Short mmCIF file of C-alpha atoms in Angstrom, two decimals:
data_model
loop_
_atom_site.label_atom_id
_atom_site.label_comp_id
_atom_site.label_asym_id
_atom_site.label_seq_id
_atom_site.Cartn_x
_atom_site.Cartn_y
_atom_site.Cartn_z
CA UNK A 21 138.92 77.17 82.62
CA UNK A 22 139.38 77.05 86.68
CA UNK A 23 136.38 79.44 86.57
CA UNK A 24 134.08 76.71 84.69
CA UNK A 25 135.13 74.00 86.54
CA UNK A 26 134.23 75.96 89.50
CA UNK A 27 131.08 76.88 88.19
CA UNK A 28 130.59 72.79 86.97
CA UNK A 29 131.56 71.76 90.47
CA UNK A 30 128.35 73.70 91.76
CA UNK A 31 126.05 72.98 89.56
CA UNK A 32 126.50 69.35 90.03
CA UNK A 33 126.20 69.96 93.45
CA UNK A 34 122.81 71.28 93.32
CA UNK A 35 122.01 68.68 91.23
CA UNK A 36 121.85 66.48 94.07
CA UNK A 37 120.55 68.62 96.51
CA UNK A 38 117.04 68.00 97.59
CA UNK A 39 114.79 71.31 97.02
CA UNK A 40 112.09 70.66 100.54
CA UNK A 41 109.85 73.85 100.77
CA UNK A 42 108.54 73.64 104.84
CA UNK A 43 105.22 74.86 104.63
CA UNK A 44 104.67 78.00 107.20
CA UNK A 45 101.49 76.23 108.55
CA UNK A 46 100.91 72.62 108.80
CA UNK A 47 99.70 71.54 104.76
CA UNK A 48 96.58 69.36 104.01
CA UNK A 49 98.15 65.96 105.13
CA UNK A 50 99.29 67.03 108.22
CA UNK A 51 97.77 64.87 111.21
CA UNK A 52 97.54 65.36 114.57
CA UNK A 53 99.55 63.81 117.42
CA UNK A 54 98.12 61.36 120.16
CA UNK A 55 100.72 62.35 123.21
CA UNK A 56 101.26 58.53 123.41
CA UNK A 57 102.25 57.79 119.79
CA UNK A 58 104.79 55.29 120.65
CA UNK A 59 103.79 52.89 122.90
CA UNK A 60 104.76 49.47 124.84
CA UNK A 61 103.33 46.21 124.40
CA UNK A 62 104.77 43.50 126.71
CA UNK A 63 103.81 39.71 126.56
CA UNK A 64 101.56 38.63 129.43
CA UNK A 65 103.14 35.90 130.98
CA UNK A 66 106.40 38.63 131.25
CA UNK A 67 104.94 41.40 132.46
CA UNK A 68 105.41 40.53 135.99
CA UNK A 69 109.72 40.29 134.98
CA UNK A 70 109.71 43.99 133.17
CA UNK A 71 108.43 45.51 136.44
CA UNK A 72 111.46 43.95 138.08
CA UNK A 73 114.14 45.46 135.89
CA UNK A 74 115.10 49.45 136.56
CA UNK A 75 115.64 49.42 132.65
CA UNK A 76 111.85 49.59 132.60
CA UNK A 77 111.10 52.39 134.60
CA UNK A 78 114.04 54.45 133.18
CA UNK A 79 113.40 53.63 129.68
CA UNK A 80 109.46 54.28 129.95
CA UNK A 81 110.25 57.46 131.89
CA UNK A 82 113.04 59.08 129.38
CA UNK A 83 110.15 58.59 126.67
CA UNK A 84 107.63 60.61 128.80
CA UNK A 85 109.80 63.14 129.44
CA UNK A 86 110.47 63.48 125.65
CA UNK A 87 106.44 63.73 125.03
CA UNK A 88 105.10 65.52 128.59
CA UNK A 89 103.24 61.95 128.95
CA UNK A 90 103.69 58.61 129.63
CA UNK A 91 103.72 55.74 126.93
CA UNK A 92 100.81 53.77 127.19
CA UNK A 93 100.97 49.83 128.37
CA UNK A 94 99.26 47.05 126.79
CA UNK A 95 99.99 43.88 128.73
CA UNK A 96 98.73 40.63 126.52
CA UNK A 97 99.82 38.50 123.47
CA UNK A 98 100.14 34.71 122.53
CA UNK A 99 100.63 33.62 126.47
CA UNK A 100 97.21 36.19 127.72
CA UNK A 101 95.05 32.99 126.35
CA UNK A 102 97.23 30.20 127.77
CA UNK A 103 96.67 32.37 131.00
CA UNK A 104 94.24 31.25 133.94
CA UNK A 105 93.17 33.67 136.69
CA UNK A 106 93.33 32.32 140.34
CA UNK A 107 92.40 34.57 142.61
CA UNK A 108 93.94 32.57 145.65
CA UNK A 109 97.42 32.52 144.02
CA UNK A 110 99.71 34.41 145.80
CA UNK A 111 102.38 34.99 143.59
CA UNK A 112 101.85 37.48 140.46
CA UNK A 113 102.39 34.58 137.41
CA UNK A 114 103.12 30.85 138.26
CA UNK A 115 103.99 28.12 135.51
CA UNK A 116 106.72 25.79 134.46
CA UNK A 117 109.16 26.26 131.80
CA UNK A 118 112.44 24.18 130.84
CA UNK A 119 114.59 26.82 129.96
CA UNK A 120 114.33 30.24 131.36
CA UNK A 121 113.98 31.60 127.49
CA UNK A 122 110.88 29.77 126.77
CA UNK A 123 107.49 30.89 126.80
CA UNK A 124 104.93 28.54 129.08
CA UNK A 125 102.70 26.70 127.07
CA UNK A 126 99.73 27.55 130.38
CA UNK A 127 99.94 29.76 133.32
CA UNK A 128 97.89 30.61 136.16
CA UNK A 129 98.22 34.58 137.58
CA UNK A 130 96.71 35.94 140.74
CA UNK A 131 95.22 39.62 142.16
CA UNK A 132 99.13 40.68 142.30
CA UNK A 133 99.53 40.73 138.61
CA UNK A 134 97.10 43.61 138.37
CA UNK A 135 98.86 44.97 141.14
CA UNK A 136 101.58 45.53 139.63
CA UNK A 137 99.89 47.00 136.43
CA UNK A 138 98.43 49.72 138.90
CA UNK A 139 102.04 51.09 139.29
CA UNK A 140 102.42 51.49 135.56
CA UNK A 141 102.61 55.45 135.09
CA UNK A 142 100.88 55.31 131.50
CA UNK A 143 96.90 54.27 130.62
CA UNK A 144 96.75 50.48 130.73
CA UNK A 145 95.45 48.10 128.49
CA UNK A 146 95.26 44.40 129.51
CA UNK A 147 94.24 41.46 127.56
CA UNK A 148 92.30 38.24 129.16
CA UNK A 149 91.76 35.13 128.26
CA UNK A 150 89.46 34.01 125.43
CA UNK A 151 90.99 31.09 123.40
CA UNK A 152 90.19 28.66 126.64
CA UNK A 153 86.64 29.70 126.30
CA UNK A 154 85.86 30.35 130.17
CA UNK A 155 83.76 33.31 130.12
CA UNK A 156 83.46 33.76 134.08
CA UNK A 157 87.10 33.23 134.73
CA UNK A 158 87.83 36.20 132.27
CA UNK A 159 85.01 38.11 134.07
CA UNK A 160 86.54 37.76 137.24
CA UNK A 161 90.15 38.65 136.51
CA UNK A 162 88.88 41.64 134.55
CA UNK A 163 86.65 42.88 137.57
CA UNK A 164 89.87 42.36 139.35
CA UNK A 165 91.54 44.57 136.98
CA UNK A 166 88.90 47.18 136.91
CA UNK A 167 88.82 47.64 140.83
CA UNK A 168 92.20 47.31 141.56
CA UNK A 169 93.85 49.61 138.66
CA UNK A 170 92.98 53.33 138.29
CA UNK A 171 95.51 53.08 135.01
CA UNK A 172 93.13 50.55 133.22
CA UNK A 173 92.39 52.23 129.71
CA UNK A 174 90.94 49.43 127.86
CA UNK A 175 90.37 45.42 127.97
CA UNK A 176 91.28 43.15 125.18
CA UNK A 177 89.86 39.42 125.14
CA UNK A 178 91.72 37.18 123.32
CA UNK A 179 94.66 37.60 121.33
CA UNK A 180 95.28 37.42 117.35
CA UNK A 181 91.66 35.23 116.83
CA UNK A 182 92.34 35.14 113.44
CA UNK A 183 95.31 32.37 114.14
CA UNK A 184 92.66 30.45 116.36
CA UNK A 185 91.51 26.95 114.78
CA UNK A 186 88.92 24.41 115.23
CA UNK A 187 90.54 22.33 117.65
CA UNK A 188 90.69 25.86 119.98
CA UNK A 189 88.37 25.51 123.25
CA UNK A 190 86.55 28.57 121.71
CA UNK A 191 85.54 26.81 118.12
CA UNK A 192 83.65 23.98 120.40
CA UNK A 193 84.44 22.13 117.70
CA UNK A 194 82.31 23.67 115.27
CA UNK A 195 85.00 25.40 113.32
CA UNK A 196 86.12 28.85 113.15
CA UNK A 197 85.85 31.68 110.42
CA UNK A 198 86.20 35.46 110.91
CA UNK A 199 82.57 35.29 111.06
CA UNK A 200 82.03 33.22 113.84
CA UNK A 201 85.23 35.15 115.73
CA UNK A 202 82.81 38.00 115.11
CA UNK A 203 79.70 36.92 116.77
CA UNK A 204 81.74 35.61 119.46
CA UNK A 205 83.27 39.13 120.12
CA UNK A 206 79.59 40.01 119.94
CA UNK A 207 78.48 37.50 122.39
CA UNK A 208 81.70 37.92 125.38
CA UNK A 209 81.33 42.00 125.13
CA UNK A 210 77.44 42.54 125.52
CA UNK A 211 77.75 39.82 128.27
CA UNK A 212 80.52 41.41 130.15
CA UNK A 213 79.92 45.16 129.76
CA UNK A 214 77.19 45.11 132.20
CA UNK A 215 80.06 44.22 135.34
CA UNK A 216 82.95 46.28 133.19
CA UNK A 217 81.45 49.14 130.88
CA UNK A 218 82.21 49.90 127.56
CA UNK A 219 85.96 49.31 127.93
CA UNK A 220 86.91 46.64 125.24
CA UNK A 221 89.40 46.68 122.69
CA UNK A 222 87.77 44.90 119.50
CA UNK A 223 89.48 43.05 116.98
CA UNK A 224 93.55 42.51 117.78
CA UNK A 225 93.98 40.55 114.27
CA UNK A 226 96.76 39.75 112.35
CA UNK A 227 95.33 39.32 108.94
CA UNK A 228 91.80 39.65 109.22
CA UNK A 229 90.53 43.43 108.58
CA UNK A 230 88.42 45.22 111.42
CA UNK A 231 86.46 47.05 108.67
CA UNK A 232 84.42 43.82 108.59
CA UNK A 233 84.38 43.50 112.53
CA UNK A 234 83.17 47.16 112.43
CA UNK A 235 80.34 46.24 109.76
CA UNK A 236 79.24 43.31 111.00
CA UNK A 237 79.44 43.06 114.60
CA UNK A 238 76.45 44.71 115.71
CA UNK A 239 75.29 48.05 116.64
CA UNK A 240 75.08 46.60 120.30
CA UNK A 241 78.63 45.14 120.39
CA UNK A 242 80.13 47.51 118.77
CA UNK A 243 78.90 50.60 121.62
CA UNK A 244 81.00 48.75 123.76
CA UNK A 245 84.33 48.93 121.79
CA UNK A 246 86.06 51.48 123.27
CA UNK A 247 89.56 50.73 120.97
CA UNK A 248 90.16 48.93 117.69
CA UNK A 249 93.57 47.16 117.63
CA UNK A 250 95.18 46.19 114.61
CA UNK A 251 98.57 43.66 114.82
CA UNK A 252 101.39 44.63 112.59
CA UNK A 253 105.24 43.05 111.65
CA UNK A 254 106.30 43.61 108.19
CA UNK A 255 108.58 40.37 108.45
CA UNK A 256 108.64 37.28 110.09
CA UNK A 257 111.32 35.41 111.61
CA UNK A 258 109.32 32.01 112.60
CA UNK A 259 109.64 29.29 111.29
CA UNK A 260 113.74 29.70 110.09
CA UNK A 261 111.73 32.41 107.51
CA UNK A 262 114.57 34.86 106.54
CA UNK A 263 114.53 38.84 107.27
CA UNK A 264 115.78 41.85 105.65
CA UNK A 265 117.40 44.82 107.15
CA UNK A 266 117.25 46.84 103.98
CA UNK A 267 114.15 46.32 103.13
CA UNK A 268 113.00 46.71 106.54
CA UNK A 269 114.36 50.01 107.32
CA UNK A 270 113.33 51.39 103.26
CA UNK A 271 111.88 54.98 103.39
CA UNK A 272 109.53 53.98 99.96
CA UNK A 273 108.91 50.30 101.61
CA UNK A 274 107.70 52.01 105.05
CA UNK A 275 105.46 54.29 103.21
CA UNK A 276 104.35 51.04 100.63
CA UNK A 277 103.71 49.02 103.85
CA UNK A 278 101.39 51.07 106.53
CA UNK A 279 99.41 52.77 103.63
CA UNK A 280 97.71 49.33 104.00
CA UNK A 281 96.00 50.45 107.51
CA UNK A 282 94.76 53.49 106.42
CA UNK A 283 90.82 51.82 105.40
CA UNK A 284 91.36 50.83 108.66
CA UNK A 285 91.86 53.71 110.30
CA UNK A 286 89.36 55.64 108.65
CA UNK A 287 86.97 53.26 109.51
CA UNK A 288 87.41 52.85 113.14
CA UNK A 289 87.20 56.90 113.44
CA UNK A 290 84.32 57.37 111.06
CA UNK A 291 82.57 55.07 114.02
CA UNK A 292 84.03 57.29 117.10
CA UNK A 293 87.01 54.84 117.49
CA UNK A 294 90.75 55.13 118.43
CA UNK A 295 92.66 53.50 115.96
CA UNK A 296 95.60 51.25 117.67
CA UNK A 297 98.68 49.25 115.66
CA UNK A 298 98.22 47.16 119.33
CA UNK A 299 100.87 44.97 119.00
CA UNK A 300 103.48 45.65 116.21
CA UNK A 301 107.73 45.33 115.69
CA UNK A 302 110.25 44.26 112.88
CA UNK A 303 109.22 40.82 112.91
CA UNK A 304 107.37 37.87 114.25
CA UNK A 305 108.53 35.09 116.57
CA UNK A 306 110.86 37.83 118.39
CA UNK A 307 112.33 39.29 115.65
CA UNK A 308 115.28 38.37 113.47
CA UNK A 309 118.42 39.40 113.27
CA UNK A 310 117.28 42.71 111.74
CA UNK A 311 115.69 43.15 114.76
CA UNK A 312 118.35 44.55 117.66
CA UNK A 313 120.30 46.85 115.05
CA UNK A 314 120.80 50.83 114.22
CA UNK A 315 118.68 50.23 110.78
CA UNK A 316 115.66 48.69 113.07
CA UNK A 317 115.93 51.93 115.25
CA UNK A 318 115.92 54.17 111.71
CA UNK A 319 112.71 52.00 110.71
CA UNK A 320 111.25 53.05 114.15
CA UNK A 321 111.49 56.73 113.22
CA UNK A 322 110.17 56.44 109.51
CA UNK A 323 107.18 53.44 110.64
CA UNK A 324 106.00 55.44 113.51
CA UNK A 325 105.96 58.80 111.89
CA UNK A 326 104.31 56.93 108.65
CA UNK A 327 101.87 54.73 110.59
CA UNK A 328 100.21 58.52 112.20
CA UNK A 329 100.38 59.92 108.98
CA UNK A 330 97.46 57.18 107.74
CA UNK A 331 95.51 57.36 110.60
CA UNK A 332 97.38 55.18 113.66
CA UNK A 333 96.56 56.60 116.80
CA UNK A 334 99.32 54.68 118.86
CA UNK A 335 101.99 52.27 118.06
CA UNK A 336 102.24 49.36 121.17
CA UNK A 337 105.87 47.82 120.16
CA UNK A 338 106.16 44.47 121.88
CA UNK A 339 108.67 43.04 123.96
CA UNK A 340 108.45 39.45 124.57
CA UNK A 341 110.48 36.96 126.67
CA UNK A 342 112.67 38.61 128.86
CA UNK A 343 116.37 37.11 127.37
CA UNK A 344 115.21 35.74 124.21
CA UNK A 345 113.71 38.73 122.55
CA UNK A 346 115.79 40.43 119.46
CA UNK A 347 113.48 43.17 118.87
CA UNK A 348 113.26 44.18 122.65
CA UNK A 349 114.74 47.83 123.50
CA UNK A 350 115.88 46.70 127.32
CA UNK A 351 116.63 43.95 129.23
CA UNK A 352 118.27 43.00 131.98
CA UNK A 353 121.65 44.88 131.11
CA UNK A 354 121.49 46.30 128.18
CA UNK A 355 119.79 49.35 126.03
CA UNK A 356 119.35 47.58 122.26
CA UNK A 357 119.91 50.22 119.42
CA UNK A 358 116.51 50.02 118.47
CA UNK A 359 115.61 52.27 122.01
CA UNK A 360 117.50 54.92 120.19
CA UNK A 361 114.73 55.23 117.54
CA UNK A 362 112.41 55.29 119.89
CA UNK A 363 113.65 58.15 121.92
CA UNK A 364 114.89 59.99 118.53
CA UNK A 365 111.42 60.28 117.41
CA UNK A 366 109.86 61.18 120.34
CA UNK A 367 112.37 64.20 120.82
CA UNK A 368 111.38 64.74 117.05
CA UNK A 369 107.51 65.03 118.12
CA UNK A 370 108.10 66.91 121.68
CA UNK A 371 105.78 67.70 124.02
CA UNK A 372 105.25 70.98 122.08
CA UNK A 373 104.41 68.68 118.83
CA UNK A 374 100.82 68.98 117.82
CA UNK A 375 100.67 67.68 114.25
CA UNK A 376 103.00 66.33 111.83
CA UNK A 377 103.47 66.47 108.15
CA UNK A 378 105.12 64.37 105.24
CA UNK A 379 107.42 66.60 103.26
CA UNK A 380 108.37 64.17 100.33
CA UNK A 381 106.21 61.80 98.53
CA UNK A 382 107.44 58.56 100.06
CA UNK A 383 109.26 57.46 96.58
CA UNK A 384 113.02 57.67 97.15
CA UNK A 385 115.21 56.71 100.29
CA UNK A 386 115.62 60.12 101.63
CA UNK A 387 112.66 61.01 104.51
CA UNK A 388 111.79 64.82 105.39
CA UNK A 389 109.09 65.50 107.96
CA UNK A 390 108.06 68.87 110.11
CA UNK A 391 106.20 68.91 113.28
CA UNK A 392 104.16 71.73 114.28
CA UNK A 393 103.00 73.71 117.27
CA UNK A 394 99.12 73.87 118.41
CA UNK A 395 99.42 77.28 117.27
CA UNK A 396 100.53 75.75 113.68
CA UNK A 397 103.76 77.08 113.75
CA UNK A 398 106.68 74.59 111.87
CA UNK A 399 109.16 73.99 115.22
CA UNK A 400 111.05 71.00 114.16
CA UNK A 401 112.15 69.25 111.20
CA UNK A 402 113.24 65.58 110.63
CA UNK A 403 115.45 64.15 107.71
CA UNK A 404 115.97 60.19 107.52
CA UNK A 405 118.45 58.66 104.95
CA UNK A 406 117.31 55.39 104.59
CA UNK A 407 119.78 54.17 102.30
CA UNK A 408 121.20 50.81 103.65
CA UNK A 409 125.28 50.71 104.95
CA UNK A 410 126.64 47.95 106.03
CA UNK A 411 130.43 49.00 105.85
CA UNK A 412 130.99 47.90 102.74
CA UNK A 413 132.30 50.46 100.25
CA UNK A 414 132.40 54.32 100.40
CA UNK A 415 129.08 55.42 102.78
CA UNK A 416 127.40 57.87 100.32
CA UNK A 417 125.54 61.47 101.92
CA UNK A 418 121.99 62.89 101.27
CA UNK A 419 121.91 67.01 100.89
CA UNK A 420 118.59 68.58 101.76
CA UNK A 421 117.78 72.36 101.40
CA UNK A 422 114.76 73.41 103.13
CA UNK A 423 113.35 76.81 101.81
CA UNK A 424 110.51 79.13 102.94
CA UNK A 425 111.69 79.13 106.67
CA UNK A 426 111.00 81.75 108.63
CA UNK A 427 114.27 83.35 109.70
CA UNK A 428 115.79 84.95 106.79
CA UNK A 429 119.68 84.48 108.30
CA UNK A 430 121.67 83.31 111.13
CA UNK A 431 122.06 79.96 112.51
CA UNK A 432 119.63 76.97 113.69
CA UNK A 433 120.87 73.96 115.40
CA UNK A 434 120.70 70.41 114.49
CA UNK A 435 121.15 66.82 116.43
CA UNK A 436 122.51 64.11 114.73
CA UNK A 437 121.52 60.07 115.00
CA UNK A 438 124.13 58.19 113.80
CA UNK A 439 126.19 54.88 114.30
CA UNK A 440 128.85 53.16 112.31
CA UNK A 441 126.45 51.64 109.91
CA UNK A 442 122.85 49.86 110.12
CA UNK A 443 124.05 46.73 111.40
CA UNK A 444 125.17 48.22 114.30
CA UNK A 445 124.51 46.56 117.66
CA UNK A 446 124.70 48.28 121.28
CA UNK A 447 124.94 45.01 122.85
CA UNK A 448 127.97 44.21 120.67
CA UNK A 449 129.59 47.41 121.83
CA UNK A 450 128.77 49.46 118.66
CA UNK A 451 128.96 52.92 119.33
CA UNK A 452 125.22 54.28 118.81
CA UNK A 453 124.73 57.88 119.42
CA UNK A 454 122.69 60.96 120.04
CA UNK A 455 124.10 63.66 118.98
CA UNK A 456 127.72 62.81 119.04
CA UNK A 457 127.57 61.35 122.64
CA UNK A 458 124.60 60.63 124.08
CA UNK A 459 124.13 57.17 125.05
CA UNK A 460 122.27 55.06 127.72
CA UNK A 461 123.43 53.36 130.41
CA UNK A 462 122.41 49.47 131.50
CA UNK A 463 119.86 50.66 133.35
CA UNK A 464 118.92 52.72 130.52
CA UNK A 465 119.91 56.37 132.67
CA UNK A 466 121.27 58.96 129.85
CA UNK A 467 124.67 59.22 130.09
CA UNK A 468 127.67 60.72 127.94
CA UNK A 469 126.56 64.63 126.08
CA UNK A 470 124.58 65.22 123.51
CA UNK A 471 125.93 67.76 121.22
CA UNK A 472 124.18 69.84 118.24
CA UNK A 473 125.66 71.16 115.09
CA UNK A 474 125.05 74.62 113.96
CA UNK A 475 123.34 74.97 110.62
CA UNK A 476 123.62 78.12 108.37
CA UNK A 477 121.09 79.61 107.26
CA UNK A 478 120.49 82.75 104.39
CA UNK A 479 117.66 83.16 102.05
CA UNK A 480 115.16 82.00 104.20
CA UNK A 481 116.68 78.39 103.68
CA UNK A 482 119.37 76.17 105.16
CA UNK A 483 120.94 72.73 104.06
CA UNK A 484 121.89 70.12 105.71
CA UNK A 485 123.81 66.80 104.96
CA UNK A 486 122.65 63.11 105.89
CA UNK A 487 124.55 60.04 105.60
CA UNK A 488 123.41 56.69 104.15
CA UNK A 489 121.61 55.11 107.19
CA UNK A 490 121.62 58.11 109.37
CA UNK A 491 118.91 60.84 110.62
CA UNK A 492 118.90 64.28 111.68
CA UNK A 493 116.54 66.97 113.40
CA UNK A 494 116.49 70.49 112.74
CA UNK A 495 115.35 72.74 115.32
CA UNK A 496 113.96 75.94 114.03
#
């Protein structure tokens, strides 16, 4: 009877252990890797603030060294077309605000601004004015920008058109449509790319689809799109609208959500076209308060990996008002658990990682995912429990078995992501981790040791085991 129950015992046990065969070369869905994946977007009229913070420089630079490049910068949003160039002004940004946590509702900026972009290690793309509907004081600030920064990658004009109206400067009170956003693109690109080149970054909606910008712009226009840019929040927090954390940070959801880009995508590279989520986070208006926890930095890992897979060349996640920004991963003292994410998946990718491939099928909770060398050899695999904990009740555990590795027996190493649930909150003194110890400082300088865990392996297969809200590499 002891016998049987031992023999019960195991069964049920493989029962509810995941089967994951890791292909030996990277399968048929398997994309490749832009070096600058995951990428920073930071609101215009706060750029100026981020380059005064060491969190900035640290934080960019333990990403790069993750990846063997720097993240890319795209400096724009909601303030770049409430934003006036002066080339006289001394300062970087000037404007008026009541409280130090509001946005200005206008600002002027001067030559310094694009001074300081210059110092940005990563490509550079910066969005002007186009909402105010002065064409030459655009022109000038981006002929500012092109002399003055040998980081410029790209030039976006206007920001989010699509929530233009007809009382904008732009609509000259005639109204405004997607259609008539498109022949204005048309008409500020093949007047400015004599003076700039072929440098712009079309698009930057919302809602509206850049398959139709693509279609419709103009054979003329559209030569001198360098970038498409696509904007991208699953939730919203404006407006008192309500957020949630466990829908947010859903393996199936993720997967449900971005396969919505992928027309996109494939239409911006059938035309020669990077293909950029440009501005993208948890949710609108700042985020919510899903937005500065563990189970946003666990969506981070699963949306950025899932976003390539369809076709996203680079993710630009934004940070907004320096103080008043939930979904930002620094600020002036503190490293937000989202960072964590960030860095997780970028040690995940490597600067070794050349492609990347799904190993599920995106309909249960439980996230597998190898990266491969240029030589198509599997180096690294990923496993993300998505299941939601909050603290409440028992916290439950995923067991995956990946089969058809390489090495028949012996050991491989893992490094665990973990906190005490997904509400967890560095800047409420959770304890967020790296493999067992690693965290990051104010200034956002690695500190504490990061430990792996050994992983059997015999049969040409090991298993490991996940908890709810929790993620793990492998390292083969």
């Amino acid at each position: 009877m002891a016998r049987f129950s031992v023999i019960l015992a195991t069964l049920v046990w493989l029962c509810h252990v995941r089967a994951v065969a890791v292909p030996s070369s990277p399968p048929s869905g398997a994309v490749s890797v832009d070096p600058s994946l995951v990428s920073i977007s930071i609101e215009f009229f706060a750029f100026p603030g981020y380059t005064q913070m060491s969190g900035t420089n640290n934080c960019l630079n333990n990403l790069a060294s993750l990846r063997n490049a720097q993240p890319a910068i795209r400096i724009g949003g909601t303030t770049q077309d409430r934003a006036t160039y002066n080339a006289s002004l001394a300062s970087a940004v000037n404007y008026t605000v009541s409280s130090p946590l509001d946005a200005p509702t206008s600002l002027t900026y001067g030559p310094s601004f694009f001074s300081l972009a210059s110092q940005m290690q990563g490509q550079v793309t910066v969005g002007l004015n186009r909402q105010l509907n002065n064409q030459a004081n655009s022109l000038s600030a981006a002929q500012r920008a092109k002399s003055s920064m040998g980081n410029l990658y790209a030039i976006e004009l206007g920001n989010e058109p699509d929530l233009y109206s007809s009382s904008s400067p732009i609509a000259s009170g005639t109204g405004w449509s997607n259609s008539i956003d498109i022949q204005n693109e048309a008409k500020w690109f093949t007047a400015l790319a004599p003076s700039l080149g072929n440098i712009f970054q079309g698009a930057v909606y919302l809602s509206w689809n850049t398959q139709t910008l693509i279609s419709s712009i103009g054979s003329a226009a559209l030569n001198t799109i360098k970038t498409i840019s696509r904007h991208s929040y699953p939730q919203s927090a404006c407006g008192g609208a309500s957020t949630n954390l466990p829908n947010l940070m859903s393996h199936s959801g993720i997967v449900s959500y971005v396969s919505q880009y992928k027309a996109e995508a494939t239409a911006a590279h059938n035309d020669g076209k990077k293909f950029f989520l440009g501005e993208t986070n948890s949710a609108t208006c700042g985020g919510g308060g899903i937005s500065p926890t563990f189970g946003a930095a666990l969506w981070i890992i699963d949306y950025v990996l899932q976003s390539a897979l369809i076709g996203a060349d680079r993710l630009y996640f934004h940070h907004g008002t320096i103080g008043n920004c939930a979904y930002c991963w620094w600020g002036q003292n503190n490293v937000y658990s989202p960072y964590y994410g960030a860095v997780f998946v970028s040690e995940f990718l490597g600067a070794d990682g050349a492609k990347i491939a799904a190993l599920d099928n995106g309909s249960s909770a439980i996230a597998t995912y190898a990266v491969y060398s240029s030589s198509n050899t599997p180096l690294r695999l990923l496993v993300l429990n998505s299941n939601y904990f909050d603290s409440t009740g028992s916290r439950s555990s995923a067991s995956v078995q990946f089969t058809g590795l390489a090495t028949a027996s012996g050991t491989k190493q893992a490094k665990r992501l973990t906190a005490p649930n997904a509400t967890s909150r560095t800047d409420q003194g959770a304890a967020v981790t790296i493999g067992g110890g690693g965290t990051f400082s104010s200034t956002c300088a690695r500190q504490g040791t990061e430990n792996t865990e050994s992983v059997a392996v015999g049969g040409n297969a090991l298993t490991v085991s996940v908890l709810a809200s929790e993620a793990l590499i492998v390292y083969l």
